[in-house]
PDB file of C-alpha atoms in Angstrom:
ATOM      1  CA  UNK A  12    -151.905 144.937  98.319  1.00 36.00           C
ATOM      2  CA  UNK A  13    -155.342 143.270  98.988  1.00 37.00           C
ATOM      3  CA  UNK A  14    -156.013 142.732 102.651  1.00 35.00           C
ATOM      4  CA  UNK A  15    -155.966 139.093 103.707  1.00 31.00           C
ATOM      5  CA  UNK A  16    -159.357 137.945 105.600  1.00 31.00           C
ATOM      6  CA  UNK A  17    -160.327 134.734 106.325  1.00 31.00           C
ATOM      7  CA  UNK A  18    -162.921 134.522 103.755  1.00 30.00           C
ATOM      8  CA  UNK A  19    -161.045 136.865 100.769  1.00 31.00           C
ATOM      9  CA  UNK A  20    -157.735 136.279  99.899  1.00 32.00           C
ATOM     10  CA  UNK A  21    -156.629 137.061  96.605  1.00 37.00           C
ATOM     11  CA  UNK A  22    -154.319 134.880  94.699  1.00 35.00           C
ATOM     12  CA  UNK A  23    -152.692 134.697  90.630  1.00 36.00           C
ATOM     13  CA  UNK A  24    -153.793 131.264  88.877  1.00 34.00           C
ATOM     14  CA  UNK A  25    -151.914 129.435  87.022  1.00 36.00           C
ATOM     15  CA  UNK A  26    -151.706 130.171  83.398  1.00 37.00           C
ATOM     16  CA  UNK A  27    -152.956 126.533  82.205  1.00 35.00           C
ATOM     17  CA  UNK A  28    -156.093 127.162  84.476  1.00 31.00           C
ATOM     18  CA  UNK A  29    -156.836 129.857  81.694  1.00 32.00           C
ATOM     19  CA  UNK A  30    -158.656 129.112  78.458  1.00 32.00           C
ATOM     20  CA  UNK A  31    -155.837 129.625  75.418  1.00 33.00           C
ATOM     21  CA  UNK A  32    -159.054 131.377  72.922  1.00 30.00           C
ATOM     22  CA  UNK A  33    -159.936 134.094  75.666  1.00 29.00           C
ATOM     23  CA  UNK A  34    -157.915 133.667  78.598  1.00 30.00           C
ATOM     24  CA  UNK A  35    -161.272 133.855  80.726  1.00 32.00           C
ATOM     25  CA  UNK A  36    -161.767 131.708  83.849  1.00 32.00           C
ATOM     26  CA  UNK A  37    -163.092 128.260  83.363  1.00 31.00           C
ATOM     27  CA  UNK A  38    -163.448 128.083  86.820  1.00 34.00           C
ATOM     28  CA  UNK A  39    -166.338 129.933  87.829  1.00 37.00           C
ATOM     29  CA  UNK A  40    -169.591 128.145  89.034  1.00 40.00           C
ATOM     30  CA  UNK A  41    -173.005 129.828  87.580  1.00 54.00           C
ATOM     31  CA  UNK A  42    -174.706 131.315  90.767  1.00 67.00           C
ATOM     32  CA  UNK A  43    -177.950 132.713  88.614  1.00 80.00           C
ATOM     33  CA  UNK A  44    -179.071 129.081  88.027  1.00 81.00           C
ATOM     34  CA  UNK A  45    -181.437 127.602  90.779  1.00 82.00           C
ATOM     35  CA  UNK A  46    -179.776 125.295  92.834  1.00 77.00           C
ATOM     36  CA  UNK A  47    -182.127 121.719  91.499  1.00 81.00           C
ATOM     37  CA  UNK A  48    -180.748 122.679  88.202  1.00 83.00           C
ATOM     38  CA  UNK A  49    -184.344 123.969  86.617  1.00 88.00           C
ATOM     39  CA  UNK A  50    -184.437 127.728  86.089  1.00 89.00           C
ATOM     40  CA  UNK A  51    -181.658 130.039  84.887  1.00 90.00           C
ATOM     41  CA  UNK A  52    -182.121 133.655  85.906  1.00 91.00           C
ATOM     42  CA  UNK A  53    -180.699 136.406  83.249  1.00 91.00           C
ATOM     43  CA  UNK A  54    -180.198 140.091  83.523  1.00 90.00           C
ATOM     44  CA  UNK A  55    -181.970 141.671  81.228  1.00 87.00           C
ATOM     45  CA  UNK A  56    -182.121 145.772  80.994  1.00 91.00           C
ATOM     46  CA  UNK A  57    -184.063 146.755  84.681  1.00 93.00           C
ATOM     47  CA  UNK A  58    -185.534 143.170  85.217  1.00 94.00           C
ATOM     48  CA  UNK A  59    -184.362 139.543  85.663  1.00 94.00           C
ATOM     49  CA  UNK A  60    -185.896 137.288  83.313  1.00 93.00           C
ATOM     50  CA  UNK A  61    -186.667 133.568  84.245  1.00 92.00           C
ATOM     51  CA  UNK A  62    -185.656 130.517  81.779  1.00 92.00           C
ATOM     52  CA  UNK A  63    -186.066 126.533  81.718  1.00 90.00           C
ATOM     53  CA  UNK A  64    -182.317 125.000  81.068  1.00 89.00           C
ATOM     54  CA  UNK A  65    -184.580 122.072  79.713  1.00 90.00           C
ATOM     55  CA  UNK A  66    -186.905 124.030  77.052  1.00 91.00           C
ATOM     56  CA  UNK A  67    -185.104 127.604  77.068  1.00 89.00           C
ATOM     57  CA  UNK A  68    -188.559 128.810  77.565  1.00 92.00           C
ATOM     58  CA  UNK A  69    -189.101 132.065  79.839  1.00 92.00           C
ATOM     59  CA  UNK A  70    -190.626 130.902  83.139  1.00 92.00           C
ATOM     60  CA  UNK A  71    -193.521 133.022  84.883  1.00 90.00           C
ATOM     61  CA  UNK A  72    -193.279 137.275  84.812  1.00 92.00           C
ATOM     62  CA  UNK A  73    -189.858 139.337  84.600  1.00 94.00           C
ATOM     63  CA  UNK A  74    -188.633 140.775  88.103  1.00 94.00           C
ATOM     64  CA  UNK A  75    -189.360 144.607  87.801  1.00 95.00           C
ATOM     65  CA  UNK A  76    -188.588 147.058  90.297  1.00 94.00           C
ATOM     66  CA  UNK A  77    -184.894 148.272  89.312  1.00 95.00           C
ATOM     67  CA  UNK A  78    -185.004 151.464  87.604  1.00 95.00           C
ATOM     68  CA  UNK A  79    -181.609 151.247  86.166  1.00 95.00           C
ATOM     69  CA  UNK A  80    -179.411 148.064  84.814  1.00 94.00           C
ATOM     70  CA  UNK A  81    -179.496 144.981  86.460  1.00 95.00           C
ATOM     71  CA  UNK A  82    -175.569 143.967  86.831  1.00 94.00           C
ATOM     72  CA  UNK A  83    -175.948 140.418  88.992  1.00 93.00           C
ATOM     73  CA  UNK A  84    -178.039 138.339  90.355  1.00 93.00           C
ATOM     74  CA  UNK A  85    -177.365 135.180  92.493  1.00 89.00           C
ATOM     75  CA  UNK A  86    -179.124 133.590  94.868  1.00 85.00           C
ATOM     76  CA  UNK A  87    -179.374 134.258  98.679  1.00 82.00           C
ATOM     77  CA  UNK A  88    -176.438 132.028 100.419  1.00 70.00           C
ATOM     78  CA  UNK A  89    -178.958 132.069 103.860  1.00 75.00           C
ATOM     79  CA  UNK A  90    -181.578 130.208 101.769  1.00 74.00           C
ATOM     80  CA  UNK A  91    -179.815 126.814 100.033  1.00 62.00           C
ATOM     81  CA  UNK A  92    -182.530 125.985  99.073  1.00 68.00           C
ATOM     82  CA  UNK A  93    -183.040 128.282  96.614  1.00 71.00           C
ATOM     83  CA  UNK A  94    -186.072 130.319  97.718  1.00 85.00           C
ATOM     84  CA  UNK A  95    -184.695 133.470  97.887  1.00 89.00           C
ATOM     85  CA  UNK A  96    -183.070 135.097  94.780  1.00 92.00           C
ATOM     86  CA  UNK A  97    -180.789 138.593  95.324  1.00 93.00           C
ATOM     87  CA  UNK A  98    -180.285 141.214  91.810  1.00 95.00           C
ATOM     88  CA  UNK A  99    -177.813 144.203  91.858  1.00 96.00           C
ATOM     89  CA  UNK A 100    -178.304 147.180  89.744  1.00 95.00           C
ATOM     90  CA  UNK A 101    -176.768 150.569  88.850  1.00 95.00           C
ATOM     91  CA  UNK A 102    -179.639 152.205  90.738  1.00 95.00           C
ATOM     92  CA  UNK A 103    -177.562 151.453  93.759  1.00 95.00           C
ATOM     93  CA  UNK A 104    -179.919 149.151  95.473  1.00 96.00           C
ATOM     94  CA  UNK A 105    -179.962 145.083  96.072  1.00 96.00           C
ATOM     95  CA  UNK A 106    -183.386 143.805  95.932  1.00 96.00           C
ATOM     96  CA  UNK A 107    -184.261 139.889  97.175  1.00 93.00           C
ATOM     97  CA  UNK A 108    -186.754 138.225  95.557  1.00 94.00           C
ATOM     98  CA  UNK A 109    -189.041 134.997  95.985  1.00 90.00           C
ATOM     99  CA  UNK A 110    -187.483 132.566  93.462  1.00 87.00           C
ATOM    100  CA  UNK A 111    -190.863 130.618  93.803  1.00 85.00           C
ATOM    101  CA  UNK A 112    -193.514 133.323  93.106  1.00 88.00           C
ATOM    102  CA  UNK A 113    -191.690 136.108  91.635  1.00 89.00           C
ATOM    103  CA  UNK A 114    -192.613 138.380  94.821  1.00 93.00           C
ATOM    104  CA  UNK A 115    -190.251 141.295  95.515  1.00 94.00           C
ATOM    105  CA  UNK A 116    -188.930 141.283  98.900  1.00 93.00           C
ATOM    106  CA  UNK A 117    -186.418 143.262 100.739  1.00 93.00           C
ATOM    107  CA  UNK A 118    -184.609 146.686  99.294  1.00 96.00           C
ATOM    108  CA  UNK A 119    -181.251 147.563 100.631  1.00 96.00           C
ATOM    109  CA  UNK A 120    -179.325 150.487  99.659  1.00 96.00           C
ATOM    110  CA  UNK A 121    -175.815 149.450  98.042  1.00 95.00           C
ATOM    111  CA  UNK A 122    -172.634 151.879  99.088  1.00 93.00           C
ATOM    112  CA  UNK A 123    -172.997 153.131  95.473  1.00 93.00           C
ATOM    113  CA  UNK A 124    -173.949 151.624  92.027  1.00 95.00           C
ATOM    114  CA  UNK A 125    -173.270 148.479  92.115  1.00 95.00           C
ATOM    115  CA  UNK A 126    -171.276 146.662  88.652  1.00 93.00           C
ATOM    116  CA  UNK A 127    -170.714 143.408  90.119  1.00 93.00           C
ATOM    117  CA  UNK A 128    -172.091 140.971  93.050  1.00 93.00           C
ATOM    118  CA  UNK A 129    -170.236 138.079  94.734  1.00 90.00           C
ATOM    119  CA  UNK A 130    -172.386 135.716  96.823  1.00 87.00           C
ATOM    120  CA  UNK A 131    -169.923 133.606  98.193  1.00 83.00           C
ATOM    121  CA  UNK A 132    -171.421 129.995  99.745  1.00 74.00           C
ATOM    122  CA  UNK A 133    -170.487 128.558 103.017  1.00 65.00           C
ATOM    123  CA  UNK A 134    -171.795 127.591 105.668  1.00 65.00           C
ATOM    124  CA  UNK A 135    -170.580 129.927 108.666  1.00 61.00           C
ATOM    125  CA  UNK A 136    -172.964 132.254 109.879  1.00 63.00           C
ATOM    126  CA  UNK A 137    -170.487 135.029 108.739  1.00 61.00           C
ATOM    127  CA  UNK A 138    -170.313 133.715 105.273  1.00 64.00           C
ATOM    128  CA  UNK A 139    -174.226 133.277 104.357  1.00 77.00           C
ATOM    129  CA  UNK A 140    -174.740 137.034 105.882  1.00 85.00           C
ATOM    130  CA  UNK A 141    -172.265 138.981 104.087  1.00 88.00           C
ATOM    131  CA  UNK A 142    -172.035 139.122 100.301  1.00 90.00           C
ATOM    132  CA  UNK A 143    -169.285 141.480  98.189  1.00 92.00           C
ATOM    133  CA  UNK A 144    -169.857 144.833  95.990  1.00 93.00           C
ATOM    134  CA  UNK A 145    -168.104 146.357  93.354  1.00 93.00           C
ATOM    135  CA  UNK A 146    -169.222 149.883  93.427  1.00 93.00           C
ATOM    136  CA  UNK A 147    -168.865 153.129  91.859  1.00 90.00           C
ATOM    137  CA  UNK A 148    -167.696 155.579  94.791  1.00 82.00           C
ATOM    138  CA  UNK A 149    -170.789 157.906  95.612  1.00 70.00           C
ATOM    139  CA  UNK A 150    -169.756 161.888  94.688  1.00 63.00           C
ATOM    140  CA  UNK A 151    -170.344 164.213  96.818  1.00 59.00           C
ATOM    141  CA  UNK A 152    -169.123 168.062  97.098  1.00 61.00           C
ATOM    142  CA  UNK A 153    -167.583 167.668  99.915  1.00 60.00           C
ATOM    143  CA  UNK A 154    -164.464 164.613  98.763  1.00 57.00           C
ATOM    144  CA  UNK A 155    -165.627 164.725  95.093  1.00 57.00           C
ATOM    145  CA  UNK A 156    -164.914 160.922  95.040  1.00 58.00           C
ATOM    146  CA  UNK A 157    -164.564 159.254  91.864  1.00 75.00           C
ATOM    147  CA  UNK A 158    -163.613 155.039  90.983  1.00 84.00           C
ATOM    148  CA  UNK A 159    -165.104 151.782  92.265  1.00 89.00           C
ATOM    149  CA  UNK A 160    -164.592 150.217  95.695  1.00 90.00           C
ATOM    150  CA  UNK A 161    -165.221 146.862  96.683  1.00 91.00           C
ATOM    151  CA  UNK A 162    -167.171 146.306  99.584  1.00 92.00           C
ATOM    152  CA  UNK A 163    -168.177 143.470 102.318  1.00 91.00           C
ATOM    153  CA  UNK A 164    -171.547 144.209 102.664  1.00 94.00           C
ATOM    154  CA  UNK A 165    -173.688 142.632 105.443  1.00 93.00           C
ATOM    155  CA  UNK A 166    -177.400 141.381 104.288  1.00 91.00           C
ATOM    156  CA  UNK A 167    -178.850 141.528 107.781  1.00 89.00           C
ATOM    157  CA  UNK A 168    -177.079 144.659 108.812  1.00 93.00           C
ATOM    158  CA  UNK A 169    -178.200 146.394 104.987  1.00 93.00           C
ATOM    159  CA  UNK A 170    -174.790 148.107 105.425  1.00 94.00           C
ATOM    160  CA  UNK A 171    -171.048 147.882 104.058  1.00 94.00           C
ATOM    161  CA  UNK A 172    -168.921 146.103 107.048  1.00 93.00           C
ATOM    162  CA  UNK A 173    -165.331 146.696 104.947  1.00 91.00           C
ATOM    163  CA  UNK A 174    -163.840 148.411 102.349  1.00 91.00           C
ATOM    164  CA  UNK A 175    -161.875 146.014 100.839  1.00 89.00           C
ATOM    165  CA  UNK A 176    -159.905 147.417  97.670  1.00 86.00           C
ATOM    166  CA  UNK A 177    -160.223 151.226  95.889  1.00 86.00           C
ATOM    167  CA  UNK A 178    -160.112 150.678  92.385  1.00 85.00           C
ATOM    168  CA  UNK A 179    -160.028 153.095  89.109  1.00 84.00           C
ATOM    169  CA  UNK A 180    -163.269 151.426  87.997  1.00 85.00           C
ATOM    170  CA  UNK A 181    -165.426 149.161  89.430  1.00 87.00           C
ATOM    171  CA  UNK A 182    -163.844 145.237  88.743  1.00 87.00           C
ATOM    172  CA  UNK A 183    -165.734 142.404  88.205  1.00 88.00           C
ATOM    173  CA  UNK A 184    -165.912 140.106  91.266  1.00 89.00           C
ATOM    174  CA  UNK A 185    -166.007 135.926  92.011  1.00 83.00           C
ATOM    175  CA  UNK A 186    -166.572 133.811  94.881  1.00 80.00           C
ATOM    176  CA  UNK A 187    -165.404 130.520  95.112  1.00 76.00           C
ATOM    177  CA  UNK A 188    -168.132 127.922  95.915  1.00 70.00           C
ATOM    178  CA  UNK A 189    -167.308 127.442  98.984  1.00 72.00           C
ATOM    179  CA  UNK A 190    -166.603 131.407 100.324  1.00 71.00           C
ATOM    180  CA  UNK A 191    -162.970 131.217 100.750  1.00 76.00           C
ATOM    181  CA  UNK A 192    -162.233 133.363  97.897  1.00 80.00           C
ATOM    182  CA  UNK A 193    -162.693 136.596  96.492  1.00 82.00           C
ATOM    183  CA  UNK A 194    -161.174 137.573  93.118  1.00 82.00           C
ATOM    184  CA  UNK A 195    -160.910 140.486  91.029  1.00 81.00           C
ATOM    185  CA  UNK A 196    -160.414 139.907  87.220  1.00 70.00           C
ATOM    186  CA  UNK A 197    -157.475 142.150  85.983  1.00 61.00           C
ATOM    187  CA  UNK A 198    -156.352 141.037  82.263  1.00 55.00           C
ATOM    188  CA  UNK A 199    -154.747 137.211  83.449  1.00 51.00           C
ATOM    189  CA  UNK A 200    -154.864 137.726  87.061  1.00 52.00           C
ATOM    190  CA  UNK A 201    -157.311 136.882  89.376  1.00 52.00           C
TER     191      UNK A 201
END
């Protein structure tokens, strides 16, 4: 069973909070777009590509510096204003970026490749520090490790703070707006 923390607590939703066509959450808020509503940040191969949600037009230079898939990117939920943008790749790192200027910034390594970020908002100090990972397991020849584990990882710290779940694969994650909850998507449960 998922541990229960104050700021992840996993839950089932209702059916008729599921779309009938796909059964996908309607619920989820879009954390790649800029919080005034102008830009909308994509994944794209190794870089993050910048668009207008007025023209669709690509805004300023990819962000390069991955060297393998970019999986999520969200912004930094220290910086509400929207200065500082955070991408997650299978290279296993988590690079922040200036959402202004394009300008790489900080390079942390992740517990493992990472296939999904959660960047939960809030406004405890706890809350805008640590963000969640869904990683592949790191092998080694010593515990030959193999699956995903889902992590609370700590921005400041540049280090996993919990284990949270041990998974067959990696899941993907969400954070609710306001950092209360984590979920896992499983089929119709959350």
């Amino acid at each position: 069973p998922p541990r229960s923390l104050p700021f992840a607590r996993a839950t089932r939703l209702p059916r008729r909070l599921l779309s009938r066509s796909s059964r996908s959450l309607l619920l989820r808020p879009l954390s790649n777009q800029s919080p005034d509503g102008k830009r909308l940040y994509a994944c794209s191969g190794d870089a993050v590509r910048c668009f207008s949600t007025a023209t669709g037009a690509p805004l300023g230079a990819p962000l390069v510096g991955h060297t393998a898939a970019v999986t999520s990117v969200a912004f930094h939920p220290a910086h509400p204003g929207g200065q500082v943008l955070l991408t997650a790749s299978l290279d296993g790192t988590i690079r922040s970026w200036n959402a202004q200027d394009g300008s790489a910034g900080a390079v942390l390594a992740a517990p493992g490749p990472v296939e999904s970020m959660a960047v939960p908002g809030g406004r405890s100090q706890h809350a805008r520090d640590v963000i969640f990972l869904s990683c592949w397991q790191r092998q080694t020849e010593d515990d030959g490790a193999e699956g995903g584990r889902v992590h609370a990882f700590s921005l400041g710290k540049g280090k996993s703070v919990d284990k949270l779940a041990k998974t067959l694969v990696p899941p993907p994650l969400v954070a609710s707006p306001r950092g209360t909850f984590l979920g896992t998507f499983e089929r119709n449960t959350v």
